[in-house]
GROMACS .gro file of C-alpha atoms in nm:
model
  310
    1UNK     CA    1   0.000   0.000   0.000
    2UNK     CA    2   0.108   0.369  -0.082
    3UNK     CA    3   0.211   0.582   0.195
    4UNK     CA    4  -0.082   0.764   0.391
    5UNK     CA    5  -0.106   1.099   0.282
    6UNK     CA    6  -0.089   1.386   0.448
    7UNK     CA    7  -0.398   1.604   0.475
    8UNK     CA    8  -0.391   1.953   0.598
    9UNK     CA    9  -0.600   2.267   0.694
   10UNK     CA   10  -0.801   2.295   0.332
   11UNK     CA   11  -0.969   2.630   0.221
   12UNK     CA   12  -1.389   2.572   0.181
   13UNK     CA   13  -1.369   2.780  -0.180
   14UNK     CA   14  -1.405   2.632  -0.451
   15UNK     CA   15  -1.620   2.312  -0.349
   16UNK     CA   16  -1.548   2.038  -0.475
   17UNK     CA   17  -1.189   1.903  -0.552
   18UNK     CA   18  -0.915   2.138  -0.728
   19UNK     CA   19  -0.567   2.016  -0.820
   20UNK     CA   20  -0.349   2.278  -0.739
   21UNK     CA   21   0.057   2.295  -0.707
   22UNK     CA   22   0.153   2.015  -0.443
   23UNK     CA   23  -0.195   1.853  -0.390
   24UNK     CA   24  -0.553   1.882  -0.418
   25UNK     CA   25  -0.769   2.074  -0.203
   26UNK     CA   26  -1.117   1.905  -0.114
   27UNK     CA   27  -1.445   2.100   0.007
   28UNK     CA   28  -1.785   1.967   0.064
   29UNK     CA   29  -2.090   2.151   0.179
   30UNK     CA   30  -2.253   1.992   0.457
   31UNK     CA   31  -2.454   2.202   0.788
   32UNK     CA   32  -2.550   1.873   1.022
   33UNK     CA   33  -2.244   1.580   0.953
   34UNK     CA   34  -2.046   1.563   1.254
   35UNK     CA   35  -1.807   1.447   1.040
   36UNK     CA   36  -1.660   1.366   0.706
   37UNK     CA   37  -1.393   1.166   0.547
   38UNK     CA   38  -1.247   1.139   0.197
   39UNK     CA   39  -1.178   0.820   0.063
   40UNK     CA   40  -0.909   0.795  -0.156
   41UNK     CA   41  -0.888   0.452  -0.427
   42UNK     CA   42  -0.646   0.271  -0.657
   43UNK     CA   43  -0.601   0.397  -1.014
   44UNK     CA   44  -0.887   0.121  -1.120
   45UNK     CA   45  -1.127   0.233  -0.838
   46UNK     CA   46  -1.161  -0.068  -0.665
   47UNK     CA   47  -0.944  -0.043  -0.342
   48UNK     CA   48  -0.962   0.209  -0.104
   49UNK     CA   49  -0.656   0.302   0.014
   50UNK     CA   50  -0.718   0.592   0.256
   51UNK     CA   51  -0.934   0.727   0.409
   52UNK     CA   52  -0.862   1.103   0.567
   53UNK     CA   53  -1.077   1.355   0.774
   54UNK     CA   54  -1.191   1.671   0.637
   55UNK     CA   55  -1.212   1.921   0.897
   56UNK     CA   56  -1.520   2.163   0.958
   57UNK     CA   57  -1.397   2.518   0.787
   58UNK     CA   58  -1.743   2.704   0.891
   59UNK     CA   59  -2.111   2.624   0.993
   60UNK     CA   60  -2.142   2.467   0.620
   61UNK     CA   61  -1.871   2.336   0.475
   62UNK     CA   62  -1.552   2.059   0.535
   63UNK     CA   63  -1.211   2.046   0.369
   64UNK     CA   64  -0.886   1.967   0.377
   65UNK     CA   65  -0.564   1.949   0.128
   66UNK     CA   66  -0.400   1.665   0.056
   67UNK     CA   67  -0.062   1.676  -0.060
   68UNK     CA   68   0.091   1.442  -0.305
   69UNK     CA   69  -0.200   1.362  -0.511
   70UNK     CA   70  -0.330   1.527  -0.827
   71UNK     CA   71  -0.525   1.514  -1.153
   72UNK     CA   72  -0.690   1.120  -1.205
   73UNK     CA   73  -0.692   1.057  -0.850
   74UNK     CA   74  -0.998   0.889  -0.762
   75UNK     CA   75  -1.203   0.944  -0.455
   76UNK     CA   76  -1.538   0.936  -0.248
   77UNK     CA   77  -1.656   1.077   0.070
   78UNK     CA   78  -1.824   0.914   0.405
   79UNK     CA   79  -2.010   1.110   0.613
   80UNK     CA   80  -2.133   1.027   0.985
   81UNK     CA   81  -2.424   1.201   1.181
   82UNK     CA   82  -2.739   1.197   1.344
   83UNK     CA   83  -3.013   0.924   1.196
   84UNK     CA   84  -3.386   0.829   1.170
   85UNK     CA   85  -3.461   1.175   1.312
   86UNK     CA   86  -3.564   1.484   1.168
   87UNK     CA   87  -3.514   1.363   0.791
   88UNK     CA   88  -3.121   1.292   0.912
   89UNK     CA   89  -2.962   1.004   0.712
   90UNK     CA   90  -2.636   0.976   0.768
   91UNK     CA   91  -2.397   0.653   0.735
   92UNK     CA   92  -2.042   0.613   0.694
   93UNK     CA   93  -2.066   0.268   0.550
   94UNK     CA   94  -2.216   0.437   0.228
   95UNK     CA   95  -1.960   0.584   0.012
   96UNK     CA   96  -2.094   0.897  -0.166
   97UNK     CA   97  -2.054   1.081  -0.470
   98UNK     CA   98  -1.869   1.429  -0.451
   99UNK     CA   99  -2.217   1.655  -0.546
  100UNK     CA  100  -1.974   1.894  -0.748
  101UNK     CA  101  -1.736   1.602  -0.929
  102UNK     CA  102  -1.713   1.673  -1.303
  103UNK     CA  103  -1.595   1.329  -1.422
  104UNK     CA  104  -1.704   0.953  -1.273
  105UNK     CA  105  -1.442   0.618  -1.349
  106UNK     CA  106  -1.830   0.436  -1.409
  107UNK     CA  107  -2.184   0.429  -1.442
  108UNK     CA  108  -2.449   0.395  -1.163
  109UNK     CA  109  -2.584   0.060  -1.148
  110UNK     CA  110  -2.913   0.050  -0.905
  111UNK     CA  111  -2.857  -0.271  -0.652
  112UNK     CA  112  -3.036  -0.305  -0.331
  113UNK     CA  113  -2.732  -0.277  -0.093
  114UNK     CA  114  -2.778   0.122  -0.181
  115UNK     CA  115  -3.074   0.190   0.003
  116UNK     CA  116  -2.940  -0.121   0.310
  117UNK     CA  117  -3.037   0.034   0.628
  118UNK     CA  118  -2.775   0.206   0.851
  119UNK     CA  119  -2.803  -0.128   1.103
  120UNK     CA  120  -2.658  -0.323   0.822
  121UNK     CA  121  -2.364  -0.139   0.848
  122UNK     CA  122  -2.343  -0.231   0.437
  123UNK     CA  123  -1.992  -0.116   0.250
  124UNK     CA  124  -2.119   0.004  -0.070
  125UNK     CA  125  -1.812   0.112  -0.176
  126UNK     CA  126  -1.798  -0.199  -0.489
  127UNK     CA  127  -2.138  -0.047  -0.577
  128UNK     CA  128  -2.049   0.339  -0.650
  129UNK     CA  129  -1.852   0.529  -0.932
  130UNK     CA  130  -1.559   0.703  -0.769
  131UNK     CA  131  -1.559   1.082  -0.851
  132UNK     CA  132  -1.217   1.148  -1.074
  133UNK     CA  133  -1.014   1.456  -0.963
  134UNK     CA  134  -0.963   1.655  -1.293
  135UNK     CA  135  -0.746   1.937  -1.416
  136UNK     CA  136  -0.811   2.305  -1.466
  137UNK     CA  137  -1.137   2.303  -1.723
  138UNK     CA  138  -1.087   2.603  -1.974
  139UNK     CA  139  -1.413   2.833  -1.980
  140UNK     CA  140  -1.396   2.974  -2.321
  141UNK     CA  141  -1.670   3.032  -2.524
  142UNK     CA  142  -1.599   3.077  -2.912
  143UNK     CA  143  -1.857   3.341  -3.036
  144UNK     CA  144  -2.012   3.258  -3.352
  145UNK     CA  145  -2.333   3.323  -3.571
  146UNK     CA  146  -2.565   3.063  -3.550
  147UNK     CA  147  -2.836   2.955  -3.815
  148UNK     CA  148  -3.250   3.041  -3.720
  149UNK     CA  149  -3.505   2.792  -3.699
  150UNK     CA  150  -3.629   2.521  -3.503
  151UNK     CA  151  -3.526   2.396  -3.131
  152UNK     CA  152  -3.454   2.057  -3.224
  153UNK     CA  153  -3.497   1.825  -2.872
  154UNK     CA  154  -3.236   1.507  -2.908
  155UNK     CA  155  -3.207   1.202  -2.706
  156UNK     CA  156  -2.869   1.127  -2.741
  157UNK     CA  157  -2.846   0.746  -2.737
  158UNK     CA  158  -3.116   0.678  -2.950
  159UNK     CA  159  -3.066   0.961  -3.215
  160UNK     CA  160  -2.763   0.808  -3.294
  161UNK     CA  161  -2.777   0.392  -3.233
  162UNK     CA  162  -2.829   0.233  -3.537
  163UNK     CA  163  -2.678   0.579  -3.760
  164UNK     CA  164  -2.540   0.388  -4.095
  165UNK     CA  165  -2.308   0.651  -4.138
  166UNK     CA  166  -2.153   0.657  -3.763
  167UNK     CA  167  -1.874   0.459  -3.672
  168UNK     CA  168  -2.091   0.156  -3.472
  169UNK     CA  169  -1.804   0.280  -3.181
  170UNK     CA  170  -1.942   0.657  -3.149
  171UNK     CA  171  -2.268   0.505  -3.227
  172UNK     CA  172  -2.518   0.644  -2.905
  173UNK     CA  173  -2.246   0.859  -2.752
  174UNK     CA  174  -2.225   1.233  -2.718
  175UNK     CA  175  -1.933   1.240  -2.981
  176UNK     CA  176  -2.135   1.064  -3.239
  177UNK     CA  177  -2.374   1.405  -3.288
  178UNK     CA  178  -2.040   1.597  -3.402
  179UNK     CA  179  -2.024   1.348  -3.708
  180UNK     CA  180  -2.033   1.476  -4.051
  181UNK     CA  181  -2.331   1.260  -4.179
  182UNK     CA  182  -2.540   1.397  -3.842
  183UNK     CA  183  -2.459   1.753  -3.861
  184UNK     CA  184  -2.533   1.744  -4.255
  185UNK     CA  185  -2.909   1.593  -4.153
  186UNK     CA  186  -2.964   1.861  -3.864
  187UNK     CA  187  -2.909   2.141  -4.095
  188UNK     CA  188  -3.086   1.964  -4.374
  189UNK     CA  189  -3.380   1.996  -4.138
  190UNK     CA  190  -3.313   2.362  -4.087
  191UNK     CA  191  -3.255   2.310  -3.731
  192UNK     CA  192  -3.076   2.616  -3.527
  193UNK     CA  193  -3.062   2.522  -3.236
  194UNK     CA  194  -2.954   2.132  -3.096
  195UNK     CA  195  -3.163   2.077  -2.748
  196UNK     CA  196  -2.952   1.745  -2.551
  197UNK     CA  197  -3.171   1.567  -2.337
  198UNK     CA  198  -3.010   1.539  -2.025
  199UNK     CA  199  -2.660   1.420  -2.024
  200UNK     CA  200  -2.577   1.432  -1.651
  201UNK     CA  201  -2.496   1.066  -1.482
  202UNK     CA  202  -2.797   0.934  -1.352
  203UNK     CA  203  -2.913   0.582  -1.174
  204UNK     CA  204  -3.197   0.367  -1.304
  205UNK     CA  205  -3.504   0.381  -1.088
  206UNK     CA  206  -3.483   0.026  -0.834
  207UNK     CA  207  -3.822  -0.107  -1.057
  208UNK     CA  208  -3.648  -0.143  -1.336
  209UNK     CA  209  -3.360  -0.411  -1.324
  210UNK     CA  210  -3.615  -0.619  -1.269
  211UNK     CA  211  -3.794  -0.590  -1.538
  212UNK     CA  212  -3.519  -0.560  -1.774
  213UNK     CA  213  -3.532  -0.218  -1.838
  214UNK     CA  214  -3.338   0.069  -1.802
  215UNK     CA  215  -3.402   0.428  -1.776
  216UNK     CA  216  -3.299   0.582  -2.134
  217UNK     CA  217  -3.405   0.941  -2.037
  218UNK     CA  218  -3.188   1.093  -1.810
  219UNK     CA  219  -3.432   1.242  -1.581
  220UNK     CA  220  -3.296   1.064  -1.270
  221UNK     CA  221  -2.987   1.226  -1.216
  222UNK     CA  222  -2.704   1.189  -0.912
  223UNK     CA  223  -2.431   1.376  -0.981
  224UNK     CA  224  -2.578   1.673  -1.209
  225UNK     CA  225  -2.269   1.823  -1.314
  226UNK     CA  226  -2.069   1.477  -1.451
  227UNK     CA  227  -2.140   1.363  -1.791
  228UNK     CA  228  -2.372   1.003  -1.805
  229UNK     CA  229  -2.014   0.775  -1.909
  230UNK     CA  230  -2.245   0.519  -2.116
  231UNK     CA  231  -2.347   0.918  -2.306
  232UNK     CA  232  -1.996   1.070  -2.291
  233UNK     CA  233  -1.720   0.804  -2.213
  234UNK     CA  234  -1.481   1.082  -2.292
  235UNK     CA  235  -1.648   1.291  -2.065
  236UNK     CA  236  -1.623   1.682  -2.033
  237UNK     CA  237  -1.365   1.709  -2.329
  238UNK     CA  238  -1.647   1.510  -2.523
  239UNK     CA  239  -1.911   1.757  -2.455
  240UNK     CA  240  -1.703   2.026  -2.558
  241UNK     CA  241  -1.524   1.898  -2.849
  242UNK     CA  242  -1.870   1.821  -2.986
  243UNK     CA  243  -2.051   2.143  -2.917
  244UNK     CA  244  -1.769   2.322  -3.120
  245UNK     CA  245  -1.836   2.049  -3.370
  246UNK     CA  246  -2.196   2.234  -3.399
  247UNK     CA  247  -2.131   2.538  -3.346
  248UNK     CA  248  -1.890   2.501  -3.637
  249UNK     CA  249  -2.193   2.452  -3.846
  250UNK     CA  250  -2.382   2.711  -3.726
  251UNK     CA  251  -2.578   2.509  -3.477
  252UNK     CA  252  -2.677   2.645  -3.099
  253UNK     CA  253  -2.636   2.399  -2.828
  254UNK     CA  254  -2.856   2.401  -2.527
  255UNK     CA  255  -2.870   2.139  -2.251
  256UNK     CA  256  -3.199   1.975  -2.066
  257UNK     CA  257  -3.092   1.998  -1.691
  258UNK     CA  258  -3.292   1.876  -1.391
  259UNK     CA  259  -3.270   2.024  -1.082
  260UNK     CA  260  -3.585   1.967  -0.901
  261UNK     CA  261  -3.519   1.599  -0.785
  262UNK     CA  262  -3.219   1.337  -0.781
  263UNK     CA  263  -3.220   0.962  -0.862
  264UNK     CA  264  -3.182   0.906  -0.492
  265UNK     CA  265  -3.559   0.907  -0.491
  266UNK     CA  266  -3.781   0.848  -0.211
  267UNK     CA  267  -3.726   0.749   0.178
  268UNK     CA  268  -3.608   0.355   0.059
  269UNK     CA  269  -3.399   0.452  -0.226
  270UNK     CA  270  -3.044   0.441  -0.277
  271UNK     CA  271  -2.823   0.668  -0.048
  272UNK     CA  272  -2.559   0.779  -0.306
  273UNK     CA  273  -2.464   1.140  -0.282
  274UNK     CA  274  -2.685   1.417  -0.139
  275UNK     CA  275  -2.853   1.179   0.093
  276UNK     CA  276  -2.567   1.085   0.271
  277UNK     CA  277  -2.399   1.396   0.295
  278UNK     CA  278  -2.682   1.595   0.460
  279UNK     CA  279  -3.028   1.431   0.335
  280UNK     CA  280  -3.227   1.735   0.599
  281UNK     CA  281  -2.981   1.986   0.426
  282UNK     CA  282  -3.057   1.914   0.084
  283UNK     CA  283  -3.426   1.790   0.018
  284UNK     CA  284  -3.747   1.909   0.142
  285UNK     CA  285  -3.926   1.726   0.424
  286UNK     CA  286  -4.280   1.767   0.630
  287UNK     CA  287  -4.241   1.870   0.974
  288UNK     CA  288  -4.209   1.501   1.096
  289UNK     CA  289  -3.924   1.422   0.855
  290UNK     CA  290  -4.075   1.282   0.570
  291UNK     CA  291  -3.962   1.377   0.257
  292UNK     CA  292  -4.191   1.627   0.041
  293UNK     CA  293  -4.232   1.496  -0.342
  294UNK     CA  294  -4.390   1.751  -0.522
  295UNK     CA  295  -4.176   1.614  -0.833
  296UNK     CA  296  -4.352   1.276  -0.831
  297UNK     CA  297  -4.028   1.117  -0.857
  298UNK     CA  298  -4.006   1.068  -0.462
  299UNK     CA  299  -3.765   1.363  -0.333
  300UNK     CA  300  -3.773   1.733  -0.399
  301UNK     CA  301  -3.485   1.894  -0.381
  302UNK     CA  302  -3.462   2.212  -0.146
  303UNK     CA  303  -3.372   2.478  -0.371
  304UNK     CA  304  -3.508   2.737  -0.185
  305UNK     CA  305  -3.186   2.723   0.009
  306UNK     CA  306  -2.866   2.887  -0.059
  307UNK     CA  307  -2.643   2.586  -0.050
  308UNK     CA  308  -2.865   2.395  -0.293
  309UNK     CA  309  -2.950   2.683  -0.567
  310UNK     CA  310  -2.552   2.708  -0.576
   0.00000   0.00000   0.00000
């Protein structure tokens, strides 16, 4: 095993984790955890090899820098706290997904040890992608005129599947819309603007597997700024690389984001992320604890707060 690193007094801006000369510094928002770790993993995702406390920077947020590590490194959190009481979920045996990672070494995959009571005291750390530390992301934007006409709404995967003229290895992936042959139809159609359905990672709903099915919208997201990896295996460098494809062409590119709800759904779904970090925090509940689901979907998330609209 590698040497434990050392982790030191963090700074809480910006959230999430940012490679920086020496280390990484890691911040997580979180007003009721007593306390959080970060979990760090082998290059394939499958070991953990440390796991380091964060310390508590202000009422809401933990961090810490760790030195020695850098871009690729991947990672997960644990956070431990109050439970069963006043919507309060927290348990360290579920790992969780870093709410502001950009890039994920895997899918979610919906399996019942997710949503295994606290008593169980459950590892689910086989079970969930590890958030991948990335470099600085450029934020340019290339200004250029784009065509009128219709808002053209596109569901990635299956606008592109069984595409004759897309190599069968782009074939449902973000990358194959920047394809000659698919570029050439969208402006055939006189389409200005390209609408993605949503694109962010998300979890099949637990009804599902069962039934052989699996959720080919997007509208169940976990981790709402990652790109899906089955949508974008390249991931944010994908996304990009293929809106400038289209905005070559004279094409707009809007996305389809959901932010009302997450695919942890409702009070026996899978803790994966928001849940575990601060489930009272981050979703609306009744007075008793119950969670509110004015989405239908089985959670609502609590926008109306400042640490949630961010």
């Amino acid at each position: 095993m590698a040497p434990r690193p050392s982790i030191g007094t963090g700074e809480p801006e910006p959230l999430g984790a940012t490679a920086r000369d020496g280390g990484v510094n890691f911040a997580v928002v979180s007003t009721n955890a007593e306390r959080i770790d970060l979990c760090l993993f082998d290059a394939d995702g499958g070991r953990e090899l440390h796991r380091l406390p964060l310390k508590r920077a202000s009422d809401t947020t933990f961090c810490g820098f760790v030195a020695g590590v850098g871009a690729g490194t991947r990672y997960g959190l644990r956070a431990d706290g109050p439970h069963g009481r006043a919507g309060h979920r927290f348990d360290p045996a579920k790992l969780l997904v870093d709410p502001y990672a950009v890039a994920l070494d895997r899918r979610f995959i919906f399996h019942p040890d997710l949503a295994a009571p606290r008593s169980a005291a459950v590892d689910t750390a086989p079970l969930v992608p590890k958030a991948i530390v990335g470099g600085a992301l450029a934020r340019a934007h290339r200004a250029g005129t784009t065509r009128s006409g219709l808002i053209y709404e596109v569901g990635v995967r299956a606008f592109t599947r069984l595409h004759p003229a897309v190599p069968e290895a782009l074939r449902g992936t973000v990358a194959a819309l920047a394809q000659p042959a698919v570029i050439d139809h969208l402006v055939g159609l006189g389409v200005g603007t390209v609408e993605l359905m949503p694109i962010a990672a998300w979890i099949d709903e637990r009804h599902l597997p069962a039934l052989g099915l699996t959720n080919a919208w997007g509208y169940n997201p976990v981790v709402l700024m990652a790109p899906e990896p089955r949508l974008a295996p390249g991931g944010v460098a994908e996304v990009r690389a293929t809106v400038e494809a289209l905005h070559g062409a004279g094409l707009s590119v809007v996305l389809d984001v959901v932010f009302n709800h997450t695919g942890e759904g409702d009070a026996v779904g899978p803790t994966l992320s928001l849940r575990g970090l601060d489930n009272a925090l981050y979703y609306r509940h009744d007075a008793d604890g119950r969670l509110i689901n004015h989405t239908g979907t089985g959670n609502t998330l609590a926008v109306e707060r400042q640490a949630v609209t961010r």
